[in-house]
Short mmCIF file of C-alpha atoms in Angstrom, two decimals:
data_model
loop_
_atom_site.label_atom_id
_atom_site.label_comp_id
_atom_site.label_asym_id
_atom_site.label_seq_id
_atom_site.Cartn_x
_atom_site.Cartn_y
_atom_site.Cartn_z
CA UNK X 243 65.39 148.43 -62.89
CA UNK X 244 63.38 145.32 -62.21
CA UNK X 245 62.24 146.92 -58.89
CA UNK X 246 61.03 149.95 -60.42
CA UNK X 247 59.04 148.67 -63.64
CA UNK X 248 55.79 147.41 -61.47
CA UNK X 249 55.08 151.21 -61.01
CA UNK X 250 56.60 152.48 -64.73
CA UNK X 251 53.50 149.51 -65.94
CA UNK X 252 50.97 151.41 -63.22
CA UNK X 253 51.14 154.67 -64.94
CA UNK X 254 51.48 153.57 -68.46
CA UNK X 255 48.31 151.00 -67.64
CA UNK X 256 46.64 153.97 -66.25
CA UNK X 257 47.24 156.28 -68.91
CA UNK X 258 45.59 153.67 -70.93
CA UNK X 259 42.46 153.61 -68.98
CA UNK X 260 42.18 156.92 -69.26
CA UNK X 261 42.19 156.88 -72.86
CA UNK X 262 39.70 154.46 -73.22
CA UNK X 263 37.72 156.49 -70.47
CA UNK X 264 37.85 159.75 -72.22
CA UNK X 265 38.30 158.95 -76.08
CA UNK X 266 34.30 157.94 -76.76
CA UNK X 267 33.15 161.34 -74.89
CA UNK X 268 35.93 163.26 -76.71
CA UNK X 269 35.12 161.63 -79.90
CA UNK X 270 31.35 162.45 -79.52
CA UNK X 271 31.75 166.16 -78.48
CA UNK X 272 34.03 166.25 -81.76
CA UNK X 273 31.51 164.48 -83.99
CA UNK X 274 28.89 166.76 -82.92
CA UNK X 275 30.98 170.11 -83.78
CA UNK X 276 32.48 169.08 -86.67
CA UNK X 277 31.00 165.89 -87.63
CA UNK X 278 32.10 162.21 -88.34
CA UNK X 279 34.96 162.99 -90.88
CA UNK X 280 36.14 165.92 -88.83
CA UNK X 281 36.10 164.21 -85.36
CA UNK X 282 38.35 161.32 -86.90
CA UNK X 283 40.75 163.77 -89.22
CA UNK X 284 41.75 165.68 -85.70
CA UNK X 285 42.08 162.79 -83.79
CA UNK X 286 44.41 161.50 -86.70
CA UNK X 287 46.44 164.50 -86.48
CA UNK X 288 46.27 163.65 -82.37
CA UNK X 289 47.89 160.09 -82.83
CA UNK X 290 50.17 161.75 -85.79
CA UNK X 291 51.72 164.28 -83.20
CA UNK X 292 51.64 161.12 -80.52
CA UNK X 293 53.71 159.23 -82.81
CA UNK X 294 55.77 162.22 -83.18
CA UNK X 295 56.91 163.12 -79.74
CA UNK X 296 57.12 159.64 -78.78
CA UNK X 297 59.77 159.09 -81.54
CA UNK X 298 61.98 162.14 -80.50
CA UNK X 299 61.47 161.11 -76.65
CA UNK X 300 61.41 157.79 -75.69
CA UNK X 301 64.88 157.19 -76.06
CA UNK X 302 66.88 155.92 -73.03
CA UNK X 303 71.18 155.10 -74.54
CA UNK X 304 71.80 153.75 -70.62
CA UNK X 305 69.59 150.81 -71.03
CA UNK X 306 70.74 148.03 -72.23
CA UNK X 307 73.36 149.97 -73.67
CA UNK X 308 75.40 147.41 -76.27
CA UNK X 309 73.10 144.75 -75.91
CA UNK X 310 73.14 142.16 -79.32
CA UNK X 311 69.71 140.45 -79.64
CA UNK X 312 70.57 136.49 -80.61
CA UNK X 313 69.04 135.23 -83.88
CA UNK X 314 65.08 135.10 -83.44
CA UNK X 315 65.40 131.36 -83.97
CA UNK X 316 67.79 130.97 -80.70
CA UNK X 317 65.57 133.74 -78.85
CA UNK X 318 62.53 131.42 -79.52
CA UNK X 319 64.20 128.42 -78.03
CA UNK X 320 65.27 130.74 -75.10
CA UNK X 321 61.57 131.85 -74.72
CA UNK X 322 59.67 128.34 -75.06
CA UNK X 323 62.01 127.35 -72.28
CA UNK X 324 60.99 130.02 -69.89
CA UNK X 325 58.42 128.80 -67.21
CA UNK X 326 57.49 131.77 -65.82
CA UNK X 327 56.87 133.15 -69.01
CA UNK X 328 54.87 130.53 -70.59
CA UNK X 329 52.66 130.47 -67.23
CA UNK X 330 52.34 134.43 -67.42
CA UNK X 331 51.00 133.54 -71.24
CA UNK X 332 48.76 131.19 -70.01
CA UNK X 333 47.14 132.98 -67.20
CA UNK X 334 47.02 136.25 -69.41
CA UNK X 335 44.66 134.07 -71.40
CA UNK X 336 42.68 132.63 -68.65
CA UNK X 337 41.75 136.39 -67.64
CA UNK X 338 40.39 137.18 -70.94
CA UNK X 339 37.93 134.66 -71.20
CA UNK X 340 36.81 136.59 -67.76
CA UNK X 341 37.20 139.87 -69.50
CA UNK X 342 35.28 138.55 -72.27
CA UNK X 343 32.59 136.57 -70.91
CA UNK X 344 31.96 139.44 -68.04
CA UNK X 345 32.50 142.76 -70.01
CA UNK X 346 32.96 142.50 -73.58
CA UNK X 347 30.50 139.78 -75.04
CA UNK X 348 27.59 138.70 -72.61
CA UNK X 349 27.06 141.22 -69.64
CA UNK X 350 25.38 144.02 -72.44
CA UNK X 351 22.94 141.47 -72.84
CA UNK X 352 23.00 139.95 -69.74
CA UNK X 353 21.49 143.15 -68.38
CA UNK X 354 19.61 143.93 -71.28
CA UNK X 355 17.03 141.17 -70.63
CA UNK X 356 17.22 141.72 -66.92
CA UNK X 357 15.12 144.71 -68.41
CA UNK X 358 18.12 147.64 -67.94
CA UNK X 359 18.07 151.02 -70.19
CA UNK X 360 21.56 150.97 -72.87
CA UNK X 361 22.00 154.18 -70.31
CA UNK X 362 21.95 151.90 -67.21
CA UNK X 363 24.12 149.64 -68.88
CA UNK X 364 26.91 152.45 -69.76
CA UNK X 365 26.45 153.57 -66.34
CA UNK X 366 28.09 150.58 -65.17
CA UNK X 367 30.76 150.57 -67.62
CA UNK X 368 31.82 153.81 -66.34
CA UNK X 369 31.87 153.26 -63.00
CA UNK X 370 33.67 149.95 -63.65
CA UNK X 371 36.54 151.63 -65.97
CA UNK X 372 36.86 154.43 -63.76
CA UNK X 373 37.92 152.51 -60.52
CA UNK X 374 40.02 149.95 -62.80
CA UNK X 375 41.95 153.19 -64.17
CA UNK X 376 42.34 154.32 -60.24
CA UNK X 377 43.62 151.49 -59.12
CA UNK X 378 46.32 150.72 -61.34
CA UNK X 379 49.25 152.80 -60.09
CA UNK X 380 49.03 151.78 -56.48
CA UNK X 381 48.73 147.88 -57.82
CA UNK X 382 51.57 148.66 -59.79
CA UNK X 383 53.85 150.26 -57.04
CA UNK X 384 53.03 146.51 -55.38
CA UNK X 385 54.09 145.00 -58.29
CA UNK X 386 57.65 144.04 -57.28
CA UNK X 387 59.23 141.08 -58.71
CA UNK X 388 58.50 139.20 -55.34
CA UNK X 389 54.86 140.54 -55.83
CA UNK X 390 53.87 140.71 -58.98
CA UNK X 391 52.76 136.99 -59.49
CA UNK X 392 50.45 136.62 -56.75
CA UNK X 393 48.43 140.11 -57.71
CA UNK X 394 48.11 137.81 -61.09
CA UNK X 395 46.83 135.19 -59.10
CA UNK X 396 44.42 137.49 -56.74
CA UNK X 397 43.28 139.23 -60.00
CA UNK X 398 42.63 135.59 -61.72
CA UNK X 399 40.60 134.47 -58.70
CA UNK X 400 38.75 137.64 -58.26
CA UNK X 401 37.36 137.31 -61.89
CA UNK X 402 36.36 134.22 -61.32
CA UNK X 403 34.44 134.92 -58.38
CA UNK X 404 32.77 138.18 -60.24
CA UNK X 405 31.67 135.49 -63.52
CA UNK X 406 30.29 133.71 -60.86
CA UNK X 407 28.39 136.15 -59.02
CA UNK X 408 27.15 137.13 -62.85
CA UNK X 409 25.24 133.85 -63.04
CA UNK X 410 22.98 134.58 -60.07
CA UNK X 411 23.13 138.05 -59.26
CA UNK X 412 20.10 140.11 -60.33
CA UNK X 413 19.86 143.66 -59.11
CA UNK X 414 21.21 146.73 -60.61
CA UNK X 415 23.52 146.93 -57.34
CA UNK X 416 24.46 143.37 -57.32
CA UNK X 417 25.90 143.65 -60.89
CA UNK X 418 27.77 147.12 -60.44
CA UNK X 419 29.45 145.21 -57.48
CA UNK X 420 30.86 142.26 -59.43
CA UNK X 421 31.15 144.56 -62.66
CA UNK X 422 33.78 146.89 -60.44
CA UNK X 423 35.32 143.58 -58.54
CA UNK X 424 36.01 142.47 -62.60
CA UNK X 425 37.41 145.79 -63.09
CA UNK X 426 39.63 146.00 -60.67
CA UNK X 427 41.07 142.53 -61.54
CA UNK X 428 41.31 143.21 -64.80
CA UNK X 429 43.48 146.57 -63.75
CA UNK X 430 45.46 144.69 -61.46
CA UNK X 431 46.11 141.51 -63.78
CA UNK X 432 47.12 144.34 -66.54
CA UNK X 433 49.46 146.10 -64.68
CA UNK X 434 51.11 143.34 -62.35
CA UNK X 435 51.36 140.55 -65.24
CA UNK X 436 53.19 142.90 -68.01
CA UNK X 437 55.44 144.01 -64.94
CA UNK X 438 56.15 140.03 -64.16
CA UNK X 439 57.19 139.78 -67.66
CA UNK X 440 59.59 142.73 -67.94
CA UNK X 441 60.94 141.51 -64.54
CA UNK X 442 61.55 138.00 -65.21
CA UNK X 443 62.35 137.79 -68.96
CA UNK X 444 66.14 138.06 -70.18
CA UNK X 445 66.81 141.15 -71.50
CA UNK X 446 67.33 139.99 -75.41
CA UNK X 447 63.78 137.89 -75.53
CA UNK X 448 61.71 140.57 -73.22
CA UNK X 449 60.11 141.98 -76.55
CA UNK X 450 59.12 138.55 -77.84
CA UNK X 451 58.10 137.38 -74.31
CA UNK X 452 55.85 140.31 -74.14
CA UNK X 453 54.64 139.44 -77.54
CA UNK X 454 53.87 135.94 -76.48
CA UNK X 455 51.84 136.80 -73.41
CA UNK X 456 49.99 139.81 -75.42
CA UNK X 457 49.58 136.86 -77.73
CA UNK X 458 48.06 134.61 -75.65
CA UNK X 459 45.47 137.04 -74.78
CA UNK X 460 44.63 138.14 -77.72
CA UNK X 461 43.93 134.46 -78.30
CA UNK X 462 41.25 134.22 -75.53
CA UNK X 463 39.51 137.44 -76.68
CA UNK X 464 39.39 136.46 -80.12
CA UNK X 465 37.98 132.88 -79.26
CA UNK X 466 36.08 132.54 -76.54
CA UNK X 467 33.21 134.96 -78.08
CA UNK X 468 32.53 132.82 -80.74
CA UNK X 469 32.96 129.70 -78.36
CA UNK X 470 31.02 130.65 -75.41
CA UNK X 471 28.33 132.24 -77.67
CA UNK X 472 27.90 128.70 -79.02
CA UNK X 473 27.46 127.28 -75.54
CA UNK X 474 25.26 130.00 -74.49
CA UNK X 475 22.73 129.62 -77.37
CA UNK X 476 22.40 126.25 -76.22
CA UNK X 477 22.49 126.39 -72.74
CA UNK X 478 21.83 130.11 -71.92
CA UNK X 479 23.88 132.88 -70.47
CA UNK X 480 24.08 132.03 -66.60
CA UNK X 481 26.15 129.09 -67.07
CA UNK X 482 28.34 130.50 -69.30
CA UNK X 483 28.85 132.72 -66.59
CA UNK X 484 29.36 129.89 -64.14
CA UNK X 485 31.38 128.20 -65.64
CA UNK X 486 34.22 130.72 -67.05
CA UNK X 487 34.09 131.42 -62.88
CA UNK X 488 34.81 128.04 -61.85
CA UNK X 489 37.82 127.57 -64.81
CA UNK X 490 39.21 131.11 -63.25
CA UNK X 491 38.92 129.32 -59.68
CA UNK X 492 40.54 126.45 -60.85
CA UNK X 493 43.35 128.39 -63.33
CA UNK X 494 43.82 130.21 -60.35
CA UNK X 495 44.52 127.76 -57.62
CA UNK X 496 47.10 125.62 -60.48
CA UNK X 497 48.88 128.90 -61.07
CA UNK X 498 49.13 129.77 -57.43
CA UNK X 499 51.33 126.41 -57.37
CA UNK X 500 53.06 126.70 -60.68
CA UNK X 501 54.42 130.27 -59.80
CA UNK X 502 56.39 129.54 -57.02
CA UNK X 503 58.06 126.20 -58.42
CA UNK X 504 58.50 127.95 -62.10
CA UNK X 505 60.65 130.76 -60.07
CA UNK X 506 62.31 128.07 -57.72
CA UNK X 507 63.99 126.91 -60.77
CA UNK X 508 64.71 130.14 -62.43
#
């Protein structure tokens, strides 16, 4: 039920976390018992067996039991004339150019020339994925269809505000504080925008609508390495920084208005 998938996204969104929290260490201890080839033959058999159980098991015959999907031309129409869908795209791609620009890309080397050891710098991943992964299944159990698009909004602006802390912030602390704050937006945004888009798409376009907004940030992660790399080698990292903040702001405040109308007319 609509009401119920903000916490079904939670747990799936946290059982991702953990996967990317655990599968480097896991894959190391493997490596070092049975080498390279051997780490990534049993984890092959691992995602074999996944496949497996998730085939025999994830079957549900009451939902959406005798439900016709149009023909994909007439379910794009359906979908490009979806508001809230197009603005869940749209601010799924504003948050990776914060994921990007604060995790991915820059913040390695950010740190790096703020004179940090490549220990340091994984300590702060780890403390940043850890309290994203924690987080997710209480932000999802808040992720009701009269929530869910403001915790995208919140998560939005409290990216932005971490890139721009990134620009001046110094210390060791000061950037395991606006690492975790990017974290925990990035947790939130994950689990509360896929849960808006279940909610609010119609049943026979909710795989392509999730397609769409997956799309969309795949788009931003793709791009805006090679983009904001460009500016940076020009201009240097802080404004980089800066100025993905200030777009998040900005995206931010325009979807905070958006939302509500988009919905209005729903």
């Amino acid at each position: 039920a609509p009401g119920d998938r903000g916490g079904g996204m939670g747990r799936r969104t946290t059982a991702l976390g953990l996967g990317f929290a655990t599968g480097p260490l896991l894959g190391g201890l493997l490596a070092e018992s049975f080498d390279g080839k051997g780490s990534l033959l049993i984890l092959a058999l691992v995602a074999i067996a996944s496949a497996a159980l998730a085939w025999v098991t994830l079957v549900d015959k009451k939902v959406a039991t005798g439900l016709r999907a149009a023909t994909p031309l007439q379910n794009l129409r359906v979908l490009a004339s979806s508001r809230p869908i197009l603005l869940a795209a749209l601010a799924n791609l504003l948050i990776s150019l914060g994921f990007s620009a604060g995790v991915v890309s820059f913040l390695p080397i950010h740190a790096s020339t703020l004179g940090f050891s490549a220990a340091a710098i994984g300590g702060l991943y780890t403390l940043r994925g850890l309290l994203s992964t924690l987080t997710r299944v209480p932000l999802g159990v808040l992720s009701t269809p009269r929530w869910s698009y403001r915790l995208m909004v919140l998560a939005i602006a409290l990216s932005g505000a971490a890139a721009v802390a990134l620009a001046s912030w110094r210390g060791y602390a000061e950037l395991g504080l606006a690492l975790v704050v990017e974290g925990i937006s990035y947790g939130m945004f994950l689990t509360a925008g896929q849960a808006f888009v279940t909610q609010h798409a119609q049943p026979q376009i909710r795989g392509a609508a999730l397609g769409a907004y997956n799309m969309a940030g795949g788009i931003g992660i793709t791009l805006s390495p090679f983009l904001l790399g460009a500016i940076s080698q020009q201009i240097g990292l802080s404004p980089v920084f800066l100025g993905t903040g200030v777009l998040l702001l900005a995206g931010a405040v325009l979807l905070a208005i958006a939302f509500p109308r988009a919905l209005a007319v729903v």
